[in-house]
């Protein structure tokens, strides 16, 4: 459910709501909201009207928007099913940049091919220099996961791919790697 609220110094009131079944990931200067569901970016006006959609991918993943209106998407290709996992013979993850009309500007594949129990992208962030930061996790077994973060320059070149410290098995944040603001060449991963 997507909704807007308003209020100053008091409990906010509901202005409008809509049932798009999508996750809001950005709001522009004109108060248009950008939501993502099923590979599709949905642009919603400040009064709740759907203004347009862009299908970015048929693969599962996460979307983002920069201040210039460009759209970004990171996801995981489908691997070949195996007993207890999936086999990827090519790089399983990708990140892509699109213009505001959904036209592909660049796309880059990353992460080593191999057999994994599961893999999913978790977050994407674009910094002020238009570098793209992506977080993802993969499982080699049912009792273990590895969280990683990758950084790409504004042209889609991979700058680094690092492991993020593990969260103890069973912790409420296990399997989630959310990225925070980039400051002084630091990336915060929670």
PDB file of C-alpha atoms in Angstrom:
ATOM      1  CA  UNK A   1       0.000   0.000   0.000  1.00  0.00           C
ATOM      2  CA  UNK A   2       1.432   3.377  -0.989  1.00  0.00           C
ATOM      3  CA  UNK A   3       0.166   6.425   0.878  1.00  0.00           C
ATOM      4  CA  UNK A   4       0.958  10.074   1.611  1.00  0.00           C
ATOM      5  CA  UNK A   5       0.612  11.829   4.939  1.00  0.00           C
ATOM      6  CA  UNK A   6       0.768  15.468   6.026  1.00  0.00           C
ATOM      7  CA  UNK A   7       1.010  17.235   9.335  1.00  0.00           C
ATOM      8  CA  UNK A   8       2.968  19.843  11.304  1.00  0.00           C
ATOM      9  CA  UNK A   9       3.223  19.640  15.076  1.00  0.00           C
ATOM     10  CA  UNK A  10       0.432  17.109  15.224  1.00  0.00           C
ATOM     11  CA  UNK A  11      -0.237  13.560  14.185  1.00  0.00           C
ATOM     12  CA  UNK A  12      -0.116  13.428  10.368  1.00  0.00           C
ATOM     13  CA  UNK A  13      -3.295  12.841   8.395  1.00  0.00           C
ATOM     14  CA  UNK A  14      -3.672  10.531   5.418  1.00  0.00           C
ATOM     15  CA  UNK A  15      -3.801  12.469   2.126  1.00  0.00           C
ATOM     16  CA  UNK A  16      -4.212   9.543  -0.269  1.00  0.00           C
ATOM     17  CA  UNK A  17      -3.459   5.836  -0.588  1.00  0.00           C
ATOM     18  CA  UNK A  18      -3.201   3.312  -3.386  1.00  0.00           C
ATOM     19  CA  UNK A  19      -2.625  -0.418  -3.502  1.00  0.00           C
ATOM     20  CA  UNK A  20       0.238  -0.905  -5.957  1.00  0.00           C
ATOM     21  CA  UNK A  21       1.932  -3.716  -4.043  1.00  0.00           C
ATOM     22  CA  UNK A  22       5.247  -1.913  -4.505  1.00  0.00           C
ATOM     23  CA  UNK A  23       8.134  -0.570  -2.389  1.00  0.00           C
ATOM     24  CA  UNK A  24       8.828   3.182  -2.579  1.00  0.00           C
ATOM     25  CA  UNK A  25      12.526   3.865  -3.177  1.00  0.00           C
ATOM     26  CA  UNK A  26      12.692   7.551  -4.207  1.00  0.00           C
ATOM     27  CA  UNK A  27      10.809  10.863  -4.270  1.00  0.00           C
ATOM     28  CA  UNK A  28      11.732  13.665  -6.685  1.00  0.00           C
ATOM     29  CA  UNK A  29      11.628  17.459  -6.269  1.00  0.00           C
ATOM     30  CA  UNK A  30       8.062  17.562  -7.663  1.00  0.00           C
ATOM     31  CA  UNK A  31       6.952  15.094  -4.911  1.00  0.00           C
ATOM     32  CA  UNK A  32       6.480  12.246  -7.400  1.00  0.00           C
ATOM     33  CA  UNK A  33       7.145   8.901  -5.733  1.00  0.00           C
ATOM     34  CA  UNK A  34       8.986   6.036  -7.413  1.00  0.00           C
ATOM     35  CA  UNK A  35       7.990   2.519  -6.406  1.00  0.00           C
ATOM     36  CA  UNK A  36       9.294  -0.869  -7.490  1.00  0.00           C
ATOM     37  CA  UNK A  37       7.536  -4.201  -7.919  1.00  0.00           C
ATOM     38  CA  UNK A  38       8.210  -7.224 -10.093  1.00  0.00           C
ATOM     39  CA  UNK A  39      10.984  -5.580 -12.109  1.00  0.00           C
ATOM     40  CA  UNK A  40       8.863  -2.523 -12.822  1.00  0.00           C
ATOM     41  CA  UNK A  41       9.360   1.078 -11.669  1.00  0.00           C
ATOM     42  CA  UNK A  42       6.073   2.909 -11.112  1.00  0.00           C
ATOM     43  CA  UNK A  43       6.010   6.724 -11.032  1.00  0.00           C
ATOM     44  CA  UNK A  44       3.198   8.100  -8.837  1.00  0.00           C
ATOM     45  CA  UNK A  45       2.243  11.783  -8.638  1.00  0.00           C
ATOM     46  CA  UNK A  46       2.068  13.733  -5.374  1.00  0.00           C
ATOM     47  CA  UNK A  47      -1.717  13.222  -5.411  1.00  0.00           C
ATOM     48  CA  UNK A  48      -1.510   9.431  -5.874  1.00  0.00           C
ATOM     49  CA  UNK A  49      -2.038   9.089  -9.637  1.00  0.00           C
ATOM     50  CA  UNK A  50       0.105   6.610 -11.594  1.00  0.00           C
ATOM     51  CA  UNK A  51       2.059   8.670 -14.134  1.00  0.00           C
ATOM     52  CA  UNK A  52       3.924   5.867 -15.872  1.00  0.00           C
ATOM     53  CA  UNK A  53       5.865   2.635 -15.586  1.00  0.00           C
ATOM     54  CA  UNK A  54       9.212   1.298 -16.786  1.00  0.00           C
ATOM     55  CA  UNK A  55       9.934  -2.433 -16.917  1.00  0.00           C
ATOM     56  CA  UNK A  56      13.629  -2.661 -16.015  1.00  0.00           C
ATOM     57  CA  UNK A  57      14.047  -6.415 -15.597  1.00  0.00           C
ATOM     58  CA  UNK A  58      12.259  -9.731 -15.360  1.00  0.00           C
ATOM     59  CA  UNK A  59      14.764 -10.869 -12.714  1.00  0.00           C
ATOM     60  CA  UNK A  60      14.337 -10.315  -8.961  1.00  0.00           C
ATOM     61  CA  UNK A  61      16.245  -7.365  -7.529  1.00  0.00           C
ATOM     62  CA  UNK A  62      16.251  -3.812  -6.204  1.00  0.00           C
ATOM     63  CA  UNK A  63      15.811  -0.414  -7.921  1.00  0.00           C
ATOM     64  CA  UNK A  64      17.120   3.093  -7.211  1.00  0.00           C
ATOM     65  CA  UNK A  65      16.997   6.591  -8.771  1.00  0.00           C
ATOM     66  CA  UNK A  66      19.629   9.334  -8.841  1.00  0.00           C
ATOM     67  CA  UNK A  67      19.001  13.090  -8.648  1.00  0.00           C
ATOM     68  CA  UNK A  68      19.261  13.369 -12.469  1.00  0.00           C
ATOM     69  CA  UNK A  69      16.347  10.962 -12.895  1.00  0.00           C
ATOM     70  CA  UNK A  70      18.409   7.959 -14.030  1.00  0.00           C
ATOM     71  CA  UNK A  71      17.191   4.578 -12.817  1.00  0.00           C
ATOM     72  CA  UNK A  72      19.404   1.775 -11.509  1.00  0.00           C
ATOM     73  CA  UNK A  73      18.637  -1.894 -10.978  1.00  0.00           C
ATOM     74  CA  UNK A  74      20.617  -4.732  -9.440  1.00  0.00           C
ATOM     75  CA  UNK A  75      19.486  -8.318  -9.611  1.00  0.00           C
ATOM     76  CA  UNK A  76      20.387 -11.984  -9.950  1.00  0.00           C
ATOM     77  CA  UNK A  77      20.075 -14.079 -13.095  1.00  0.00           C
ATOM     78  CA  UNK A  78      18.328 -17.434 -12.784  1.00  0.00           C
ATOM     79  CA  UNK A  79      20.760 -20.285 -12.145  1.00  0.00           C
ATOM     80  CA  UNK A  80      20.347 -23.865 -13.281  1.00  0.00           C
ATOM     81  CA  UNK A  81      18.547 -25.800 -10.495  1.00  0.00           C
ATOM     82  CA  UNK A  82      20.512 -28.559  -8.749  1.00  0.00           C
ATOM     83  CA  UNK A  83      19.714 -30.691  -5.718  1.00  0.00           C
ATOM     84  CA  UNK A  84      20.238 -28.275  -2.799  1.00  0.00           C
ATOM     85  CA  UNK A  85      21.113 -25.222  -4.870  1.00  0.00           C
ATOM     86  CA  UNK A  86      21.707 -23.577  -8.216  1.00  0.00           C
ATOM     87  CA  UNK A  87      24.595 -23.526 -10.679  1.00  0.00           C
ATOM     88  CA  UNK A  88      25.656 -20.297 -12.349  1.00  0.00           C
ATOM     89  CA  UNK A  89      28.129 -20.854 -15.218  1.00  0.00           C
ATOM     90  CA  UNK A  90      28.456 -17.075 -15.709  1.00  0.00           C
ATOM     91  CA  UNK A  91      28.516 -14.144 -13.285  1.00  0.00           C
ATOM     92  CA  UNK A  92      25.210 -14.476 -11.391  1.00  0.00           C
ATOM     93  CA  UNK A  93      24.659 -10.824 -10.377  1.00  0.00           C
ATOM     94  CA  UNK A  94      24.252  -7.675 -12.442  1.00  0.00           C
ATOM     95  CA  UNK A  95      23.792  -3.934 -12.038  1.00  0.00           C
ATOM     96  CA  UNK A  96      22.329  -1.720 -14.762  1.00  0.00           C
ATOM     97  CA  UNK A  97      21.802   1.998 -15.357  1.00  0.00           C
ATOM     98  CA  UNK A  98      18.854   3.340 -17.375  1.00  0.00           C
ATOM     99  CA  UNK A  99      17.855   6.843 -18.360  1.00  0.00           C
ATOM    100  CA  UNK A 100      14.588   8.275 -17.012  1.00  0.00           C
ATOM    101  CA  UNK A 101      12.703   6.675 -19.937  1.00  0.00           C
ATOM    102  CA  UNK A 102      14.009   3.196 -19.108  1.00  0.00           C
ATOM    103  CA  UNK A 103      16.577   3.070 -21.946  1.00  0.00           C
ATOM    104  CA  UNK A 104      19.611   0.982 -20.965  1.00  0.00           C
ATOM    105  CA  UNK A 105      22.837   3.036 -20.619  1.00  0.00           C
ATOM    106  CA  UNK A 106      25.116   0.273 -19.287  1.00  0.00           C
ATOM    107  CA  UNK A 107      24.994  -3.090 -17.558  1.00  0.00           C
ATOM    108  CA  UNK A 108      27.734  -4.965 -15.686  1.00  0.00           C
ATOM    109  CA  UNK A 109      27.803  -8.566 -14.438  1.00  0.00           C
ATOM    110  CA  UNK A 110      29.641  -9.489 -11.224  1.00  0.00           C
ATOM    111  CA  UNK A 111      30.281 -12.173  -8.553  1.00  0.00           C
ATOM    112  CA  UNK A 112      32.060 -15.446  -9.295  1.00  0.00           C
ATOM    113  CA  UNK A 113      30.216 -18.217 -11.152  1.00  0.00           C
ATOM    114  CA  UNK A 114      29.628 -21.399  -9.170  1.00  0.00           C
ATOM    115  CA  UNK A 115      27.169 -23.480  -7.202  1.00  0.00           C
ATOM    116  CA  UNK A 116      25.266 -21.618  -4.479  1.00  0.00           C
ATOM    117  CA  UNK A 117      22.307 -22.646  -2.345  1.00  0.00           C
ATOM    118  CA  UNK A 118      20.772 -19.202  -2.980  1.00  0.00           C
ATOM    119  CA  UNK A 119      21.739 -15.656  -3.914  1.00  0.00           C
ATOM    120  CA  UNK A 120      19.913 -12.321  -3.742  1.00  0.00           C
ATOM    121  CA  UNK A 121      20.657  -8.629  -4.084  1.00  0.00           C
ATOM    122  CA  UNK A 122      19.629  -6.573  -1.052  1.00  0.00           C
ATOM    123  CA  UNK A 123      20.253  -2.871  -1.655  1.00  0.00           C
ATOM    124  CA  UNK A 124      21.552  -0.315  -4.135  1.00  0.00           C
ATOM    125  CA  UNK A 125      22.768   3.228  -3.473  1.00  0.00           C
ATOM    126  CA  UNK A 126      24.036   5.946  -5.830  1.00  0.00           C
ATOM    127  CA  UNK A 127      26.445   8.482  -4.341  1.00  0.00           C
ATOM    128  CA  UNK A 128      27.063  12.128  -5.298  1.00  0.00           C
ATOM    129  CA  UNK A 129      29.791  11.147  -7.802  1.00  0.00           C
ATOM    130  CA  UNK A 130      27.305   8.734  -9.469  1.00  0.00           C
ATOM    131  CA  UNK A 131      29.198   5.695  -8.182  1.00  0.00           C
ATOM    132  CA  UNK A 132      26.856   2.757  -7.637  1.00  0.00           C
ATOM    133  CA  UNK A 133      27.047   0.642  -4.456  1.00  0.00           C
ATOM    134  CA  UNK A 134      25.345  -2.764  -4.313  1.00  0.00           C
ATOM    135  CA  UNK A 135      24.912  -5.266  -1.493  1.00  0.00           C
ATOM    136  CA  UNK A 136      24.017  -8.925  -1.904  1.00  0.00           C
ATOM    137  CA  UNK A 137      24.158 -12.224  -0.046  1.00  0.00           C
ATOM    138  CA  UNK A 138      24.701 -15.822  -0.987  1.00  0.00           C
ATOM    139  CA  UNK A 139      24.359 -19.106   0.865  1.00  0.00           C
ATOM    140  CA  UNK A 140      26.614 -22.120   0.389  1.00  0.00           C
ATOM    141  CA  UNK A 141      24.649 -24.151   2.938  1.00  0.00           C
ATOM    142  CA  UNK A 142      21.534 -23.825   5.081  1.00  0.00           C
ATOM    143  CA  UNK A 143      23.618 -22.702   8.075  1.00  0.00           C
ATOM    144  CA  UNK A 144      25.862 -20.091   6.532  1.00  0.00           C
ATOM    145  CA  UNK A 145      25.662 -16.960   4.417  1.00  0.00           C
ATOM    146  CA  UNK A 146      28.134 -14.462   3.030  1.00  0.00           C
ATOM    147  CA  UNK A 147      27.267 -10.790   2.650  1.00  0.00           C
ATOM    148  CA  UNK A 148      29.170  -8.716   0.083  1.00  0.00           C
ATOM    149  CA  UNK A 149      29.261  -5.129  -1.145  1.00  0.00           C
ATOM    150  CA  UNK A 150      30.388  -3.950  -4.575  1.00  0.00           C
ATOM    151  CA  UNK A 151      31.192  -0.486  -5.910  1.00  0.00           C
ATOM    152  CA  UNK A 152      30.960   0.543  -9.564  1.00  0.00           C
ATOM    153  CA  UNK A 153      32.030   3.838 -11.110  1.00  0.00           C
ATOM    154  CA  UNK A 154      29.618   6.032 -13.084  1.00  0.00           C
ATOM    155  CA  UNK A 155      30.399   4.031 -16.264  1.00  0.00           C
ATOM    156  CA  UNK A 156      29.672   0.663 -14.643  1.00  0.00           C
ATOM    157  CA  UNK A 157      33.264  -0.482 -14.076  1.00  0.00           C
ATOM    158  CA  UNK A 158      33.720  -2.632 -10.962  1.00  0.00           C
ATOM    159  CA  UNK A 159      35.938  -0.781  -8.463  1.00  0.00           C
ATOM    160  CA  UNK A 160      35.790  -3.296  -5.612  1.00  0.00           C
ATOM    161  CA  UNK A 161      33.944  -6.310  -4.268  1.00  0.00           C
ATOM    162  CA  UNK A 162      34.331  -6.940  -0.517  1.00  0.00           C
ATOM    163  CA  UNK A 163      32.877  -9.241   2.120  1.00  0.00           C
ATOM    164  CA  UNK A 164      30.813  -7.661   4.894  1.00  0.00           C
ATOM    165  CA  UNK A 165      31.213  -8.995   8.473  1.00  0.00           C
ATOM    166  CA  UNK A 166      28.859 -11.876   9.191  1.00  0.00           C
ATOM    167  CA  UNK A 167      25.766 -11.602  11.333  1.00  0.00           C
ATOM    168  CA  UNK A 168      25.362 -14.472  13.835  1.00  0.00           C
ATOM    169  CA  UNK A 169      23.108 -17.295  12.647  1.00  0.00           C
ATOM    170  CA  UNK A 170      19.555 -16.706  13.860  1.00  0.00           C
ATOM    171  CA  UNK A 171      19.958 -12.944  14.404  1.00  0.00           C
ATOM    172  CA  UNK A 172      16.983 -10.824  13.363  1.00  0.00           C
ATOM    173  CA  UNK A 173      19.109  -9.111  10.690  1.00  0.00           C
ATOM    174  CA  UNK A 174      20.559 -12.313   9.235  1.00  0.00           C
ATOM    175  CA  UNK A 175      20.516 -12.135   5.450  1.00  0.00           C
ATOM    176  CA  UNK A 176      19.944  -8.384   5.213  1.00  0.00           C
ATOM    177  CA  UNK A 177      22.606  -5.944   4.068  1.00  0.00           C
ATOM    178  CA  UNK A 178      21.224  -2.412   3.877  1.00  0.00           C
ATOM    179  CA  UNK A 179      23.505   0.342   2.647  1.00  0.00           C
ATOM    180  CA  UNK A 180      23.730   3.706   4.379  1.00  0.00           C
ATOM    181  CA  UNK A 181      24.971   7.103   3.174  1.00  0.00           C
ATOM    182  CA  UNK A 182      28.381   7.363   1.573  1.00  0.00           C
ATOM    183  CA  UNK A 183      30.596   9.875   3.369  1.00  0.00           C
ATOM    184  CA  UNK A 184      34.320  10.596   3.017  1.00  0.00           C
ATOM    185  CA  UNK A 185      34.862   7.427   0.959  1.00  0.00           C
ATOM    186  CA  UNK A 186      33.055   5.305   3.574  1.00  0.00           C
ATOM    187  CA  UNK A 187      30.132   3.036   2.844  1.00  0.00           C
ATOM    188  CA  UNK A 188      27.931   1.950   5.721  1.00  0.00           C
ATOM    189  CA  UNK A 189      26.492  -1.548   5.523  1.00  0.00           C
ATOM    190  CA  UNK A 190      23.988  -2.637   8.159  1.00  0.00           C
TER     191      UNK A 190
END
